[in-house]
mmCIF file of N, CA and C in Angstrom:
data_model
loop_
_atom_site.group_PDB
_atom_site.id
_atom_site.type_symbol
_atom_site.label_atom_id
_atom_site.label_comp_id
_atom_site.label_asym_id
_atom_site.label_seq_id
_atom_site.Cartn_x
_atom_site.Cartn_y
_atom_site.Cartn_z
ATOM 1 N N ILE A 1 0.860 -1.168 0.006
ATOM 2 C CA ILE A 1 -0.032 -0.008 -0.013
ATOM 3 C C ILE A 1 0.877 1.234 -0.001
ATOM 4 N N LEU A 2 1.881 1.275 0.892
ATOM 5 C CA LEU A 2 2.751 2.447 0.952
ATOM 6 C C LEU A 2 3.438 2.688 -0.355
ATOM 7 N N GLY A 3 3.923 1.634 -1.021
ATOM 8 C CA GLY A 3 4.562 1.735 -2.323
ATOM 9 C C GLY A 3 3.714 2.397 -3.341
ATOM 10 N N ALA A 4 2.411 1.952 -3.360
ATOM 11 C CA ALA A 4 1.465 2.511 -4.313
ATOM 12 C C ALA A 4 1.200 4.015 -4.009
ATOM 13 N N GLN A 5 1.128 4.344 -2.760
ATOM 14 C CA GLN A 5 0.867 5.707 -2.363
ATOM 15 C C GLN A 5 2.075 6.576 -2.742
ATOM 16 N N MET A 6 3.288 6.064 -2.537
ATOM 17 C CA MET A 6 4.493 6.873 -2.924
ATOM 18 C C MET A 6 4.535 7.027 -4.409
ATOM 19 N N ASN A 7 4.219 5.935 -5.183
ATOM 20 C CA ASN A 7 4.196 6.037 -6.635
ATOM 21 C C ASN A 7 3.116 7.013 -7.118
ATOM 22 N N GLY A 8 2.058 7.149 -6.378
ATOM 23 C CA GLY A 8 0.982 8.080 -6.725
ATOM 24 C C GLY A 8 1.153 9.419 -6.132
ATOM 25 N N SER A 9 2.329 9.726 -5.606
ATOM 26 C CA SER A 9 2.673 11.023 -5.030
ATOM 27 C C SER A 9 1.753 11.342 -3.854
ATOM 28 N N MET A 10 1.253 10.378 -3.143
ATOM 29 C CA MET A 10 0.396 10.614 -1.972
ATOM 30 C C MET A 10 1.290 10.647 -0.726
ATOM 31 N N VAL A 11 2.396 10.056 -0.775
ATOM 32 C CA VAL A 11 3.377 10.027 0.383
ATOM 33 C C VAL A 11 4.747 10.322 -0.221
ATOM 34 N N GLU A 12 5.518 11.180 0.487
ATOM 35 C CA GLU A 12 6.869 11.521 0.033
ATOM 36 C C GLU A 12 7.824 11.363 1.206
ATOM 37 N N ALA A 13 9.002 10.938 0.878
ATOM 38 C CA ALA A 13 10.101 10.953 1.915
ATOM 39 C C ALA A 13 11.018 12.084 1.635
ATOM 40 N N ILE A 14 11.164 12.961 2.598
ATOM 41 C CA ILE A 14 11.981 14.170 2.496
ATOM 42 C C ILE A 14 13.019 14.190 3.549
ATOM 43 N N PRO A 15 14.289 14.478 3.229
ATOM 44 C CA PRO A 15 15.282 14.538 4.281
ATOM 45 C C PRO A 15 14.936 15.605 5.315
ATOM 46 N N SER A 16 15.177 15.297 6.586
ATOM 47 C CA SER A 16 14.826 16.216 7.639
ATOM 48 C C SER A 16 15.888 17.326 7.896
ATOM 49 N N GLY A 17 17.091 17.055 7.429
ATOM 50 C CA GLY A 17 18.164 18.044 7.679
ATOM 51 C C GLY A 17 18.829 17.774 9.005
ATOM 52 N N GLN A 18 18.505 16.665 9.676
ATOM 53 C CA GLN A 18 19.072 16.347 10.966
ATOM 54 C C GLN A 18 20.296 15.450 10.771
ATOM 55 N N ILE A 19 21.212 15.492 11.721
ATOM 56 C CA ILE A 19 22.388 14.612 11.618
ATOM 57 C C ILE A 19 22.241 13.415 12.527
ATOM 58 N N SER A 20 21.161 13.328 13.301
ATOM 59 C CA SER A 20 20.948 12.176 14.172
ATOM 60 C C SER A 20 19.538 11.608 13.909
ATOM 61 N N THR A 21 19.232 10.521 14.518
ATOM 62 C CA THR A 21 17.869 9.939 14.358
ATOM 63 C C THR A 21 16.853 10.681 15.214
ATOM 64 N N LEU A 22 17.243 11.523 16.154
ATOM 65 C CA LEU A 22 16.317 12.283 16.956
ATOM 66 C C LEU A 22 15.834 13.488 16.131
ATOM 67 N N LEU A 23 14.629 13.488 15.754
ATOM 68 C CA LEU A 23 14.081 14.593 14.945
ATOM 69 C C LEU A 23 13.688 15.748 15.873
ATOM 70 N N ASP A 24 14.229 16.880 15.664
ATOM 71 C CA ASP A 24 13.961 18.110 16.436
ATOM 72 C C ASP A 24 13.344 19.106 15.488
ATOM 73 N N MET A 25 12.018 19.364 15.662
ATOM 74 C CA MET A 25 11.281 20.259 14.764
ATOM 75 C C MET A 25 11.821 21.686 14.734
ATOM 76 N N SER A 26 12.565 22.069 15.734
ATOM 77 C CA SER A 26 13.100 23.425 15.808
ATOM 78 C C SER A 26 14.349 23.565 14.942
ATOM 79 N N ARG A 27 14.821 22.454 14.410
ATOM 80 C CA ARG A 27 16.126 22.453 13.642
ATOM 81 C C ARG A 27 16.004 21.756 12.345
ATOM 82 N N THR A 28 14.918 21.872 11.622
ATOM 83 C CA THR A 28 14.757 21.205 10.356
ATOM 84 C C THR A 28 15.578 21.881 9.253
ATOM 85 N N GLY A 29 15.964 21.123 8.265
ATOM 86 C CA GLY A 29 16.769 21.660 7.203
ATOM 87 C C GLY A 29 16.023 22.335 6.063
ATOM 88 N N PRO A 30 16.741 23.041 5.225
ATOM 89 C CA PRO A 30 16.054 23.804 4.141
ATOM 90 C C PRO A 30 15.304 22.974 3.196
ATOM 91 N N GLU A 31 15.687 21.729 2.904
ATOM 92 C CA GLU A 31 14.995 20.889 1.913
ATOM 93 C C GLU A 31 13.575 20.588 2.448
ATOM 94 N N LEU A 32 13.483 20.210 3.757
ATOM 95 C CA LEU A 32 12.169 19.962 4.312
ATOM 96 C C LEU A 32 11.355 21.229 4.396
ATOM 97 N N ASN A 33 11.943 22.341 4.873
ATOM 98 C CA ASN A 33 11.248 23.560 4.979
ATOM 99 C C ASN A 33 10.662 24.037 3.636
ATOM 100 N N ASP A 34 11.503 23.955 2.573
ATOM 101 C CA ASP A 34 11.060 24.340 1.242
ATOM 102 C C ASP A 34 9.947 23.488 0.690
ATOM 103 N N TRP A 35 10.009 22.150 0.989
ATOM 104 C CA TRP A 35 8.946 21.235 0.590
ATOM 105 C C TRP A 35 7.639 21.575 1.282
ATOM 106 N N VAL A 36 7.670 21.846 2.566
ATOM 107 C CA VAL A 36 6.447 22.253 3.277
ATOM 108 C C VAL A 36 5.891 23.563 2.710
ATOM 109 N N LEU A 37 6.679 24.547 2.488
ATOM 110 C CA LEU A 37 6.202 25.802 1.914
ATOM 111 C C LEU A 37 5.543 25.573 0.592
ATOM 112 N N GLU A 38 6.143 24.722 -0.249
ATOM 113 C CA GLU A 38 5.547 24.396 -1.541
ATOM 114 C C GLU A 38 4.206 23.689 -1.399
ATOM 115 N N GLN A 39 4.076 22.804 -0.420
ATOM 116 C CA GLN A 39 2.854 22.071 -0.182
ATOM 117 C C GLN A 39 1.740 23.074 0.242
ATOM 118 N N PHE A 40 2.136 24.101 1.106
ATOM 119 C CA PHE A 40 1.149 25.041 1.512
ATOM 120 C C PHE A 40 0.545 25.825 0.367
ATOM 121 N N LYS A 41 1.252 25.909 -0.737
ATOM 122 C CA LYS A 41 0.666 26.595 -1.930
ATOM 123 C C LYS A 41 -0.467 25.768 -2.457
ATOM 124 N N GLN A 42 -0.368 24.438 -2.366
ATOM 125 C CA GLN A 42 -1.431 23.570 -2.911
ATOM 126 C C GLN A 42 -2.527 23.319 -1.910
ATOM 127 N N VAL A 43 -2.178 23.173 -0.614
ATOM 128 C CA VAL A 43 -3.161 22.898 0.428
ATOM 129 C C VAL A 43 -2.865 23.946 1.562
ATOM 130 N N PRO A 44 -3.561 25.028 1.624
ATOM 131 C CA PRO A 44 -3.267 26.087 2.638
ATOM 132 C C PRO A 44 -3.444 25.511 4.056
ATOM 133 N N ALA A 45 -2.666 26.081 4.970
ATOM 134 C CA ALA A 45 -2.806 25.730 6.392
ATOM 135 C C ALA A 45 -4.271 25.902 6.817
ATOM 136 N N GLY A 46 -4.719 25.029 7.655
ATOM 137 C CA GLY A 46 -6.071 25.029 8.109
ATOM 138 C C GLY A 46 -7.026 24.149 7.288
ATOM 139 N N ASP A 47 -6.456 23.668 6.133
ATOM 140 C CA ASP A 47 -7.247 22.787 5.291
ATOM 141 C C ASP A 47 -6.806 21.351 5.371
ATOM 142 N N GLY A 48 -6.613 20.839 6.580
ATOM 143 C CA GLY A 48 -6.296 19.440 6.750
ATOM 144 C C GLY A 48 -4.839 19.091 7.084
ATOM 145 N N TRP A 49 -4.098 20.063 7.585
ATOM 146 C CA TRP A 49 -2.704 19.768 7.958
ATOM 147 C C TRP A 49 -2.653 19.184 9.386
ATOM 148 N N LEU A 50 -2.008 18.038 9.514
ATOM 149 C CA LEU A 50 -1.818 17.412 10.844
ATOM 150 C C LEU A 50 -0.390 16.778 10.860
ATOM 151 N N VAL A 51 0.429 17.222 11.758
ATOM 152 C CA VAL A 51 1.753 16.636 11.989
ATOM 153 C C VAL A 51 1.580 15.619 13.145
ATOM 154 N N VAL A 52 1.975 14.376 12.893
ATOM 155 C CA VAL A 52 1.924 13.351 13.941
ATOM 156 C C VAL A 52 3.319 12.978 14.376
ATOM 157 N N LEU A 53 3.580 13.145 15.650
ATOM 158 C CA LEU A 53 4.857 12.804 16.186
ATOM 159 C C LEU A 53 4.673 11.593 17.133
ATOM 160 N N ASP A 54 5.319 10.478 16.828
ATOM 161 C CA ASP A 54 5.061 9.212 17.584
ATOM 162 C C ASP A 54 6.394 8.705 18.171
ATOM 163 N N GLY A 55 6.360 8.358 19.481
ATOM 164 C CA GLY A 55 7.518 7.749 20.087
ATOM 165 C C GLY A 55 8.085 8.723 21.181
ATOM 166 N N MET A 56 8.770 8.099 22.096
ATOM 167 C CA MET A 56 9.297 8.882 23.270
ATOM 168 C C MET A 56 10.298 9.920 22.782
ATOM 169 N N GLY A 57 11.269 9.559 21.957
ATOM 170 C CA GLY A 57 12.257 10.527 21.505
ATOM 171 C C GLY A 57 11.669 11.689 20.707
ATOM 172 N N ARG A 58 10.986 11.340 19.630
ATOM 173 C CA ARG A 58 10.463 12.385 18.774
ATOM 174 C C ARG A 58 9.276 13.109 19.337
ATOM 175 N N SER A 59 8.479 12.453 20.096
ATOM 176 C CA SER A 59 7.240 13.085 20.577
ATOM 177 C C SER A 59 7.362 13.730 21.945
ATOM 178 N N LEU A 60 8.113 13.090 22.838
ATOM 179 C CA LEU A 60 8.293 13.635 24.225
ATOM 180 C C LEU A 60 9.523 14.436 24.372
ATOM 181 N N GLU A 61 10.627 13.895 24.019
ATOM 182 C CA GLU A 61 11.952 14.515 24.405
ATOM 183 C C GLU A 61 12.300 15.704 23.611
ATOM 184 N N SER A 62 12.010 15.737 22.323
ATOM 185 C CA SER A 62 12.465 16.854 21.538
ATOM 186 C C SER A 62 11.324 17.693 20.906
ATOM 187 N N ASN A 63 10.103 17.194 20.958
ATOM 188 C CA ASN A 63 8.999 17.884 20.261
ATOM 189 C C ASN A 63 7.679 17.970 21.029
ATOM 190 N N TRP A 64 7.727 17.902 22.345
ATOM 191 C CA TRP A 64 6.489 17.972 23.095
ATOM 192 C C TRP A 64 5.751 19.301 22.831
ATOM 193 N N ASP A 65 6.512 20.338 22.559
ATOM 194 C CA ASP A 65 5.902 21.655 22.277
ATOM 195 C C ASP A 65 6.142 22.030 20.807
ATOM 196 N N ALA A 66 6.110 21.087 19.900
ATOM 197 C CA ALA A 66 6.432 21.334 18.501
ATOM 198 C C ALA A 66 5.482 22.312 17.831
ATOM 199 N N SER A 67 4.280 22.464 18.399
ATOM 200 C CA SER A 67 3.316 23.376 17.712
ATOM 201 C C SER A 67 3.845 24.813 17.642
ATOM 202 N N LYS A 68 4.737 25.189 18.517
ATOM 203 C CA LYS A 68 5.283 26.545 18.447
ATOM 204 C C LYS A 68 6.237 26.761 17.222
ATOM 205 N N TYR A 69 6.632 25.632 16.566
ATOM 206 C CA TYR A 69 7.439 25.729 15.371
ATOM 207 C C TYR A 69 6.649 25.607 14.107
ATOM 208 N N MET A 70 5.317 25.384 14.252
ATOM 209 C CA MET A 70 4.458 25.229 13.073
ATOM 210 C C MET A 70 3.803 26.544 12.687
ATOM 211 N N ILE A 71 3.567 26.610 11.388
ATOM 212 C CA ILE A 71 2.833 27.779 10.874
ATOM 213 C C ILE A 71 1.373 27.675 11.332
ATOM 214 N N ASP A 72 0.705 28.788 11.524
ATOM 215 C CA ASP A 72 -0.685 28.786 11.926
ATOM 216 C C ASP A 72 -1.483 27.937 10.921
ATOM 217 N N GLY A 73 -2.429 27.155 11.490
ATOM 218 C CA GLY A 73 -3.274 26.310 10.651
ATOM 219 C C GLY A 73 -2.817 24.876 10.615
ATOM 220 N N VAL A 74 -1.780 24.512 11.400
ATOM 221 C CA VAL A 74 -1.264 23.130 11.422
ATOM 222 C C VAL A 74 -1.526 22.516 12.782
ATOM 223 N N ASP A 75 -2.254 21.434 12.870
ATOM 224 C CA ASP A 75 -2.513 20.724 14.113
ATOM 225 C C ASP A 75 -1.316 19.833 14.384
ATOM 226 N N VAL A 76 -0.975 19.569 15.693
ATOM 227 C CA VAL A 76 0.085 18.692 16.039
ATOM 228 C C VAL A 76 -0.413 17.635 17.069
ATOM 229 N N LEU A 77 -0.206 16.358 16.719
ATOM 230 C CA LEU A 77 -0.609 15.241 17.595
ATOM 231 C C LEU A 77 0.677 14.553 18.054
ATOM 232 N N ASN A 78 0.831 14.537 19.412
ATOM 233 C CA ASN A 78 1.976 13.799 20.044
ATOM 234 C C ASN A 78 1.384 12.528 20.652
ATOM 235 N N LEU A 79 2.083 11.389 20.373
ATOM 236 C CA LEU A 79 1.737 10.063 20.894
ATOM 237 C C LEU A 79 3.023 9.441 21.410
ATOM 238 N N ALA A 80 3.004 8.937 22.681
ATOM 239 C CA ALA A 80 4.190 8.314 23.193
ATOM 240 C C ALA A 80 3.871 7.511 24.429
ATOM 241 N N MET A 81 4.762 6.594 24.755
ATOM 242 C CA MET A 81 4.781 5.918 26.062
ATOM 243 C C MET A 81 5.905 6.481 26.836
ATOM 244 N N VAL A 82 5.620 6.868 28.087
ATOM 245 C CA VAL A 82 6.625 7.424 28.954
ATOM 246 C C VAL A 82 7.552 6.299 29.455
ATOM 247 N N LYS A 83 8.845 6.381 29.209
ATOM 248 C CA LYS A 83 9.736 5.299 29.536
ATOM 249 C C LYS A 83 10.833 5.728 30.506
ATOM 250 N N SER A 84 10.821 6.927 31.013
ATOM 251 C CA SER A 84 11.831 7.390 31.924
ATOM 252 C C SER A 84 11.170 8.158 33.090
ATOM 253 N N GLU A 85 11.823 8.102 34.231
ATOM 254 C CA GLU A 85 11.328 8.837 35.438
ATOM 255 C C GLU A 85 11.407 10.321 35.154
ATOM 256 N N ILE A 86 12.424 10.789 34.418
ATOM 257 C CA ILE A 86 12.538 12.182 34.142
ATOM 258 C C ILE A 86 11.335 12.739 33.403
ATOM 259 N N ASN A 87 10.938 12.041 32.345
ATOM 260 C CA ASN A 87 9.777 12.469 31.562
ATOM 261 C C ASN A 87 8.500 12.257 32.393
ATOM 262 N N ALA A 88 8.427 11.249 33.175
ATOM 263 C CA ALA A 88 7.222 11.003 33.970
ATOM 264 C C ALA A 88 7.017 12.152 34.932
ATOM 265 N N ARG A 89 8.061 12.609 35.605
ATOM 266 C CA ARG A 89 7.949 13.754 36.554
ATOM 267 C C ARG A 89 7.586 15.031 35.776
ATOM 268 N N ARG A 90 8.207 15.214 34.628
ATOM 269 C CA ARG A 90 8.002 16.447 33.843
ATOM 270 C C ARG A 90 6.511 16.523 33.385
ATOM 271 N N LEU A 91 5.888 15.376 33.128
ATOM 272 C CA LEU A 91 4.517 15.331 32.601
ATOM 273 C C LEU A 91 3.501 15.020 33.693
ATOM 274 N N ASP A 92 3.950 14.881 34.919
ATOM 275 C CA ASP A 92 3.077 14.415 36.006
ATOM 276 C C ASP A 92 2.395 13.145 35.639
ATOM 277 N N ALA A 93 3.183 12.168 35.182
ATOM 278 C CA ALA A 93 2.730 10.867 34.762
ATOM 279 C C ALA A 93 3.523 9.792 35.476
ATOM 280 N N GLU A 94 3.240 8.512 35.121
ATOM 281 C CA GLU A 94 3.947 7.364 35.630
ATOM 282 C C GLU A 94 4.716 6.762 34.452
ATOM 283 N N VAL A 95 5.805 6.112 34.777
ATOM 284 C CA VAL A 95 6.555 5.345 33.762
ATOM 285 C C VAL A 95 5.576 4.292 33.154
ATOM 286 N N TYR A 96 5.631 4.184 31.907
ATOM 287 C CA TYR A 96 4.805 3.300 31.069
ATOM 288 C C TYR A 96 3.375 3.804 30.818
ATOM 289 N N ASP A 97 3.065 5.008 31.273
ATOM 290 C CA ASP A 97 1.817 5.682 30.891
ATOM 291 C C ASP A 97 1.916 6.017 29.413
ATOM 292 N N CYS A 98 0.793 5.913 28.688
ATOM 293 C CA CYS A 98 0.766 6.400 27.337
ATOM 294 C C CYS A 98 0.170 7.796 27.347
ATOM 295 N N VAL A 99 0.793 8.710 26.630
ATOM 296 C CA VAL A 99 0.344 10.091 26.652
ATOM 297 C C VAL A 99 -0.015 10.486 25.204
ATOM 298 N N VAL A 100 -1.041 11.348 25.160
ATOM 299 C CA VAL A 100 -1.540 11.843 23.874
ATOM 300 C C VAL A 100 -1.795 13.353 24.082
ATOM 301 N N LYS A 101 -1.291 14.149 23.131
ATOM 302 C CA LYS A 101 -1.598 15.592 23.219
ATOM 303 C C LYS A 101 -1.884 16.064 21.813
ATOM 304 N N LEU A 102 -3.002 16.723 21.664
ATOM 305 C CA LEU A 102 -3.425 17.341 20.387
ATOM 306 C C LEU A 102 -3.403 18.788 20.562
ATOM 307 N N LYS A 103 -2.606 19.499 19.823
ATOM 308 C CA LYS A 103 -2.604 20.956 19.842
ATOM 309 C C LYS A 103 -3.236 21.425 18.538
ATOM 310 N N ARG A 104 -4.391 21.969 18.695
ATOM 311 C CA ARG A 104 -5.143 22.478 17.531
ATOM 312 C C ARG A 104 -4.518 23.791 17.028
ATOM 313 N N ALA A 105 -4.540 23.947 15.750
ATOM 314 C CA ALA A 105 -3.992 25.132 15.154
ATOM 315 C C ALA A 105 -4.694 26.365 15.753
ATOM 316 N N GLY A 106 -3.966 27.398 16.042
ATOM 317 C CA GLY A 106 -4.515 28.601 16.637
ATOM 318 C C GLY A 106 -4.733 28.535 18.067
ATOM 319 N N ALA A 107 -4.519 27.397 18.728
ATOM 320 C CA ALA A 107 -4.747 27.245 20.173
ATOM 321 C C ALA A 107 -3.420 27.262 20.866
ATOM 322 N N ARG A 108 -2.734 28.383 20.755
ATOM 323 C CA ARG A 108 -1.363 28.514 21.321
ATOM 324 C C ARG A 108 -1.388 28.847 22.754
#
């Protein structure tokens, strides 16, 4: 299914500009930024944009507040399992709790 979607230009893989596997939305590279700006010309913000960040590293550790790096009109959904005491304390959660945060566009 994914292959068919990629061949149909429904899904694209774009380099993030990061030098490690930890994606930090505050430090994306020009190739990703330029691609997003080009996509906004076709589908303006507020017309169905949702960034989904999944996993403890990408969602909790480096991008829990990723919505502040997004253009107005982009919703951000964070999904993760808390796997460390440090993050559990920071979020007032327990280790192995699953956390979900949806930041609606414009709800800063």
